[in-house]
Amino acid sequence: MKRMRIALALLILLGSFSVSASELDDAEALVQPGLPTAHFNLGSSYYSGKGTPQNYKEALKWFKASAEKGNSNAQRALAVMYYRGEGITQDYREAAKWFVVSAEQGNEGAQYYLGVIHYEGEGTPQDYKTAHMWWNLAAANGHEGAKTNRDKVAETMTPADISEAQQMAADWVKAHP
């Protein structure tokens, strides 16, 4: 428990100060057995370059460790890296897989991106109804851009398609209480 507290304290400091490579190695050693949140925070530091030089490969490693332990923010971050090809070969299907895992936990950012990939047909067939559904869910969870995109795609849909997309969203909510 003491090691986890120290690791979390070091991770908080990573965002506030520059740290030396040896201090970063110490923080990594402490979070190896740590919590998914600690792994996510370390991945975020590497991804953004705050407190350490930006390193997408290291960010990917820590996001994946956290994502595999169920952290929805890490799952979304990992999906974004696959989607953009940051530190890894771009892979829309792998991105979609991780976005779904995160979205199923109610992560509005992942729900937003699922709307994008269904709208664009990236890694999945283009489907405006499914895009509308995901943006509707993300908007209901507070994502600002999702409402705009949902309303924009609705302009290209028939009333029957909009109704079906809304029903799909309602069914999804019932299945994911």
Coordinates of C-alpha atoms in Angstrom, one line a residue:
M1 CA 0.0 0.0 0.0
K2 CA 2.9 2.4 0.9
R3 CA 4.5 1.7 -2.5
M4 CA 1.2 2.6 -4.3
R5 CA 1.0 5.9 -2.4
I6 CA 4.5 6.7 -3.3
A7 CA 3.9 5.8 -6.9
L8 CA 0.8 7.9 -7.1
A9 CA 2.6 10.8 -5.5
L10 CA 5.4 10.6 -8.0
L11 CA 2.9 10.4 -10.9
I12 CA 1.2 13.6 -9.7
L13 CA 4.6 15.3 -9.5
L14 CA 5.4 14.2 -13.1
G15 CA 2.7 16.5 -14.3
S16 CA 4.0 19.4 -12.3
F17 CA 7.8 19.3 -12.6
S18 CA 10.5 18.1 -15.0
V19 CA 12.1 14.9 -13.7
S20 CA 15.3 13.2 -14.5
A21 CA 15.5 9.9 -16.3
S22 CA 16.5 8.1 -13.1
E23 CA 13.6 9.6 -11.2
L24 CA 11.3 8.5 -14.0
D25 CA 12.8 5.0 -13.9
D26 CA 12.1 5.0 -10.1
A27 CA 8.5 6.0 -10.7
E28 CA 8.1 3.2 -13.4
A29 CA 9.5 0.6 -11.0
L30 CA 7.0 1.6 -8.4
V31 CA 4.0 1.4 -10.7
Q32 CA 4.9 -1.9 -12.3
P33 CA 2.8 -3.8 -9.8
G34 CA 0.5 -0.8 -9.4
L35 CA -3.0 0.3 -10.1
P36 CA -4.4 0.8 -13.6
T37 CA -4.8 4.5 -12.8
A38 CA -1.1 4.8 -12.1
H39 CA -0.3 3.1 -15.4
F40 CA -2.7 5.5 -17.2
N41 CA -1.2 8.5 -15.5
L42 CA 2.3 7.5 -16.5
G43 CA 1.2 6.8 -20.1
S44 CA -0.4 10.3 -20.1
S45 CA 2.9 11.8 -19.1
Y46 CA 4.7 10.1 -21.9
Y47 CA 1.9 10.9 -24.4
S48 CA 1.8 14.6 -23.6
G49 CA 5.4 15.1 -22.8
K50 CA 4.6 16.7 -19.5
G51 CA 7.3 16.0 -17.0
T52 CA 9.2 13.8 -19.4
P53 CA 10.1 13.9 -23.1
Q54 CA 7.2 12.8 -25.3
N55 CA 7.5 9.2 -26.2
Y56 CA 4.6 7.5 -27.9
K57 CA 6.0 4.0 -27.6
E58 CA 6.3 4.3 -23.8
A59 CA 2.8 5.9 -23.7
L60 CA 1.4 3.0 -25.7
K61 CA 3.1 0.5 -23.3
W62 CA 1.6 2.1 -20.2
F63 CA -1.9 2.7 -21.8
K64 CA -2.0 -0.9 -22.8
A65 CA -1.1 -2.1 -19.3
S66 CA -3.9 0.0 -17.9
A67 CA -6.4 -0.8 -20.6
E68 CA -5.9 -4.5 -20.1
K69 CA -6.8 -4.0 -16.5
G70 CA -10.1 -2.3 -17.4
N71 CA -9.3 1.4 -17.2
S72 CA -11.7 3.0 -19.6
N73 CA -9.6 6.2 -20.1
A74 CA -6.6 4.1 -21.0
Q75 CA -8.7 2.0 -23.3
R76 CA -9.8 5.2 -25.1
A77 CA -6.3 6.6 -25.1
L78 CA -5.0 3.3 -26.6
A79 CA -7.7 3.4 -29.2
V80 CA -6.8 7.0 -30.1
M81 CA -3.2 5.9 -30.6
Y82 CA -4.3 3.1 -33.0
Y83 CA -6.7 5.4 -34.7
R84 CA -4.0 8.1 -35.4
G85 CA -1.1 5.7 -35.8
E86 CA 0.9 7.3 -32.9
G87 CA 3.7 5.1 -31.8
I88 CA 2.2 2.2 -33.7
T89 CA 1.0 1.4 -37.2
Q90 CA -2.5 2.9 -37.8
D91 CA -5.1 0.3 -37.3
Y92 CA -8.8 1.4 -37.5
R93 CA -10.1 -2.1 -36.5
E94 CA -7.9 -2.3 -33.4
A95 CA -9.0 1.3 -32.6
A96 CA -12.6 0.3 -33.0
K97 CA -12.2 -2.7 -30.7
W98 CA -10.7 -0.6 -27.9
F99 CA -13.2 2.2 -28.4
V100 CA -16.1 -0.3 -28.0
V101 CA -14.5 -1.7 -24.8
S102 CA -14.2 1.8 -23.3
A103 CA -17.6 3.0 -24.6
E104 CA -19.3 0.0 -22.9
Q105 CA -18.1 1.4 -19.6
G106 CA -19.8 4.7 -20.5
N107 CA -16.7 6.6 -21.6
E108 CA -18.1 9.6 -23.6
G109 CA -14.9 10.2 -25.5
A110 CA -14.9 6.6 -26.8
Q111 CA -18.6 6.9 -27.7
Y112 CA -17.8 10.1 -29.6
Y113 CA -15.0 8.4 -31.6
L114 CA -17.2 5.5 -32.4
G115 CA -19.6 8.0 -33.9
V116 CA -16.7 9.3 -36.0
I117 CA -15.5 6.0 -37.3
H118 CA -19.0 4.8 -38.2
Y119 CA -19.7 8.2 -39.9
E120 CA -16.4 8.0 -41.9
G121 CA -16.4 4.2 -42.4
E122 CA -12.9 3.8 -40.9
G123 CA -12.4 0.2 -39.8
T124 CA -16.1 -0.4 -40.0
P125 CA -18.7 0.0 -42.7
Q126 CA -20.0 3.6 -43.0
D127 CA -23.3 3.7 -41.1
Y128 CA -25.0 7.0 -40.3
K129 CA -27.6 5.4 -38.0
T130 CA -24.9 3.9 -35.8
A131 CA -22.9 7.1 -35.9
H132 CA -26.0 9.0 -34.7
M133 CA -26.5 6.4 -32.0
W134 CA -23.0 6.7 -30.6
W135 CA -23.1 10.5 -30.8
N136 CA -26.4 10.5 -29.1
L137 CA -25.0 8.4 -26.2
A138 CA -21.9 10.6 -26.0
A139 CA -24.0 13.8 -26.0
A140 CA -26.1 12.3 -23.2
N141 CA -22.9 11.7 -21.2
G142 CA -21.8 15.3 -21.6
H143 CA -19.6 15.3 -24.7
E144 CA -20.1 18.7 -26.4
G145 CA -18.9 17.9 -29.9
A146 CA -21.1 14.8 -30.1
K147 CA -24.3 16.9 -30.0
T148 CA -23.1 19.0 -32.9
N149 CA -22.1 15.9 -35.0
R150 CA -25.4 14.1 -34.1
D151 CA -27.5 17.0 -35.2
K152 CA -25.4 17.4 -38.4
V153 CA -25.7 13.8 -39.5
A154 CA -29.4 13.9 -38.7
E155 CA -29.8 16.5 -41.4
T156 CA -28.8 13.8 -44.0
M157 CA -31.1 11.1 -42.5
T158 CA -34.8 10.3 -43.0
P159 CA -37.1 10.6 -40.0
A160 CA -37.4 6.8 -40.0
D161 CA -33.6 6.4 -39.8
I162 CA -33.4 9.0 -37.0
S163 CA -36.1 7.1 -35.1
E164 CA -34.2 3.8 -35.6
A165 CA -31.0 5.4 -34.4
Q166 CA -32.7 6.8 -31.3
Q167 CA -34.2 3.3 -30.6
M168 CA -30.7 1.8 -31.0
A169 CA -29.4 4.2 -28.4
A170 CA -32.3 3.5 -26.0
D171 CA -31.6 -0.3 -26.4
W172 CA -27.9 0.2 -25.8
V173 CA -28.7 2.1 -22.5
K174 CA -31.0 -0.7 -21.3
A175 CA -28.3 -3.3 -22.1
H176 CA -25.6 -1.2 -20.3
P177 CA -27.2 0.0 -17.0

